[in-house]
CSV table of C-alpha atoms in Angstrom, one decimal:
chain,number,residue,atom,x,y,z
A,1,MET,CA,23.3,12.1,-1.8
A,2,ALA,CA,22.1,8.2,-1.9
A,3,ARG,CA,20.2,7.9,-5.4
A,4,HIS,CA,18.3,4.1,-6.3
A,5,GLU,CA,17.1,3.8,-10.2
A,6,PHE,CA,14.3,1.1,-10.8
A,7,ARG,CA,13.4,-0.1,-13.9
A,8,LEU,CA,10.3,-1.8,-15.7
A,9,THR,CA,10.1,-3.6,-18.8
A,10,ALA,CA,7.3,-3.7,-20.7
A,11,ASP,CA,5.7,-5.1,-24.0
A,12,TRP,CA,1.9,-4.6,-25.0
A,13,ASN,CA,-0.1,-6.4,-28.0
A,14,GLY,CA,-3.1,-5.1,-29.2
A,15,GLY,CA,-5.6,-2.1,-28.5
A,16,ARG,CA,-7.3,-0.5,-25.4
A,17,ASN,CA,-8.1,-4.6,-24.9
A,18,GLY,CA,-5.1,-6.0,-25.3
A,19,GLU,CA,-2.4,-7.3,-23.1
A,20,GLY,CA,0.6,-6.9,-22.2
A,21,THR,CA,3.4,-7.9,-20.1
A,22,ILE,CA,5.9,-5.9,-17.3
A,23,THR,CA,9.2,-7.2,-15.6
A,24,ALA,CA,11.1,-5.0,-13.0
A,25,GLY,CA,13.2,-6.9,-10.6
A,26,ASN,CA,11.4,-9.6,-8.8
A,27,LEU,CA,8.0,-8.7,-10.3
A,28,GLN,CA,7.1,-10.1,-13.8
A,29,THR,CA,3.5,-10.5,-14.6
A,30,LYS,CA,0.3,-10.0,-17.0
A,31,ILE,CA,-1.3,-6.8,-17.6
A,32,SER,CA,-4.3,-5.4,-18.9
A,33,ILE,CA,-7.5,-3.4,-18.4
A,34,PRO,CA,-9.5,-4.3,-15.7
A,35,SER,CA,-13.0,-6.2,-16.2
A,36,GLU,CA,-14.5,-3.4,-13.8
A,37,MET,CA,-13.6,-0.9,-15.9
A,38,LYS,CA,-14.7,-3.3,-19.4
A,39,GLY,CA,-11.2,-4.5,-20.2
A,40,PRO,CA,-10.1,-8.1,-20.5
A,41,GLY,CA,-9.0,-8.2,-16.3
A,42,ILE,CA,-6.3,-10.3,-17.7
A,43,GLY,CA,-3.2,-10.2,-14.5
A,44,THR,CA,-2.7,-7.0,-13.0
A,45,ASN,CA,-4.0,-3.2,-13.6
A,46,PRO,CA,-2.2,-0.1,-13.0
A,47,ASP,CA,-5.1,0.4,-10.0
A,48,GLU,CA,-3.7,-2.6,-8.3
A,49,MET,CA,-0.1,-1.6,-8.7
A,50,LEU,CA,-0.7,1.2,-7.1
A,51,ILE,CA,-2.5,0.2,-3.8
A,52,GLY,CA,0.1,-2.6,-3.8
A,53,ALA,CA,2.8,-0.4,-4.1
A,54,ALA,CA,1.1,2.2,-1.8
A,55,ALA,CA,0.2,-1.1,0.9
A,56,THR,CA,3.7,-2.7,0.8
A,57,CYS,CA,5.7,0.6,1.1
A,58,TYR,CA,2.8,1.5,4.5
A,59,LEU,CA,3.4,-2.2,5.9
A,60,ILE,CA,7.5,-2.3,5.5
A,61,THR,CA,7.5,1.2,7.2
A,62,LEU,CA,5.3,0.2,10.2
A,63,ALA,CA,7.3,-3.0,10.5
A,64,ALA,CA,10.7,-1.5,10.7
A,65,MET,CA,9.6,1.0,13.3
A,66,LEU,CA,7.3,-1.7,15.5
A,67,GLU,CA,10.9,-3.2,15.2
A,68,ARG,CA,13.1,-0.4,16.2
A,69,LYS,CA,11.2,0.1,19.6
A,70,SER,CA,11.1,-3.5,20.0
A,71,ILE,CA,7.5,-3.9,20.3
A,72,PRO,CA,6.2,-7.6,20.7
A,73,VAL,CA,4.5,-8.2,17.3
A,74,VAL,CA,2.6,-11.3,16.8
A,75,SER,CA,0.7,-10.6,13.9
A,76,LEU,CA,0.8,-7.9,11.3
A,77,THR,CA,-2.0,-7.9,8.9
A,78,LEU,CA,-3.0,-5.2,6.4
A,79,GLU,CA,-5.9,-4.6,3.8
A,80,THR,CA,-5.7,-1.6,1.7
A,81,VAL,CA,-8.9,-0.5,0.2
A,82,GLY,CA,-8.4,2.1,-3.3
A,83,VAL,CA,-11.2,3.9,-4.5
A,84,VAL,CA,-11.2,5.2,-8.4
A,85,SER,CA,-14.1,7.5,-9.8
A,86,VAL,CA,-15.5,8.5,-12.8
A,87,ASN,CA,-15.9,12.6,-12.9
A,88,LYS,CA,-16.1,15.0,-16.1
A,89,ASN,CA,-12.2,14.4,-16.9
A,90,GLY,CA,-12.3,10.6,-16.7
A,91,LEU,CA,-11.0,8.5,-14.2
A,92,GLN,CA,-9.2,9.4,-11.0
A,93,PHE,CA,-8.0,7.5,-8.0
A,94,GLU,CA,-9.7,9.3,-5.4
A,95,SER,CA,-8.4,7.8,-2.2
A,96,VAL,CA,-6.4,5.2,-0.3
A,97,THR,CA,-7.0,3.3,3.2
A,98,HIS,CA,-5.0,1.1,4.9
A,99,TYR,CA,-6.3,-0.9,7.2
A,100,PRO,CA,-3.8,-2.4,9.5
A,101,HIS,CA,-4.3,-5.2,12.4
A,102,VAL,CA,-1.5,-5.5,14.6
A,103,VAL,CA,-1.9,-8.0,17.1
A,104,LEU,CA,0.7,-7.7,20.0
A,105,GLY,CA,2.1,-10.2,22.6
A,106,ALA,CA,1.1,-11.1,25.9
A,107,GLU,CA,3.8,-9.2,27.0
A,108,ALA,CA,3.3,-6.0,25.6
A,109,THR,CA,2.9,-3.1,28.2
A,110,ALA,CA,0.3,-0.1,28.0
A,111,LYS,CA,3.3,1.7,26.5
A,112,HIS,CA,3.6,-0.4,23.5
A,113,ARG,CA,0.3,-0.5,22.6
A,114,LYS,CA,0.0,3.6,22.6
A,115,ASP,CA,3.1,3.1,20.5
A,116,ALA,CA,2.0,0.6,17.9
A,117,GLU,CA,-1.3,2.6,17.6
A,118,SER,CA,1.0,6.5,16.9
A,119,PHE,CA,3.2,4.1,14.5
A,120,THR,CA,0.4,3.0,12.7
A,121,GLU,CA,-0.2,6.8,11.5
A,122,ALA,CA,3.8,8.0,11.4
A,123,ALA,CA,4.4,5.2,8.7
A,124,GLU,CA,1.7,6.5,6.7
A,125,LYS,CA,3.3,10.0,6.6
A,126,SER,CA,7.0,8.2,6.5
A,127,CYS,CA,6.0,6.2,3.1
A,128,MET,CA,8.1,7.4,0.2
A,129,ILE,CA,4.7,5.9,-2.2
A,130,SER,CA,2.2,7.8,0.4
A,131,ASN,CA,4.3,11.1,0.2
A,132,ALA,CA,4.7,11.1,-3.6
A,133,LEU,CA,0.7,10.4,-3.9
A,134,ARG,CA,-0.5,13.1,-1.5
A,135,GLY,CA,-1.5,16.2,-2.4
A,136,ASN,CA,-3.1,13.8,-5.7
A,137,VAL,CA,-4.9,11.4,-3.8
A,138,ASP,CA,-6.4,11.2,-0.2
A,139,LEU,CA,-4.6,8.9,2.2
A,140,SER,CA,-5.9,7.5,5.6
A,141,VAL,CA,-5.5,4.8,8.0
A,142,GLN,CA,-7.5,2.9,10.5
A,143,ALA,CA,-6.1,0.9,12.4
A,144,THR,CA,-6.6,-2.0,14.9
A,145,VAL,CA,-4.3,-2.5,17.2
A,146,ASN,CA,-5.1,-5.9,19.8
A,147,ARG,CA,-2.8,-7.5,22.7
A,148,GLU,CA,-3.2,-11.7,22.5
A,149,SER,CA,-5.4,-13.1,25.2
């Protein structure tokens, strides 16, 4: 069985309202608590990184599925929304919803469109980040698939 290790190093200066840096492969950025949670809002934060991981995994998985079936894609874009709620136990990552928009080429058939629509759901179930979150965070997809006119 093949295994892959990914490593991250981090430095932090200060207390709750401090700031830090992280480095992991090609990712190098400042971090802090987001301003929405009464932090300094410098760089990125765990919430953005979680939806970033979920979104990029989903998008890459969807693109690979579409390519494998030779579906003529002109444009593939994504918006992902993560919702954090405050409850009696503190902060809880409640949900992640992906809003992919797939534009197919004019040559796309009805089968291409049906397959593309099906892959928007299948990609969420195949993505390893989604699978790591499943059971702890509500995951959903609301896709739009159009054909170029």
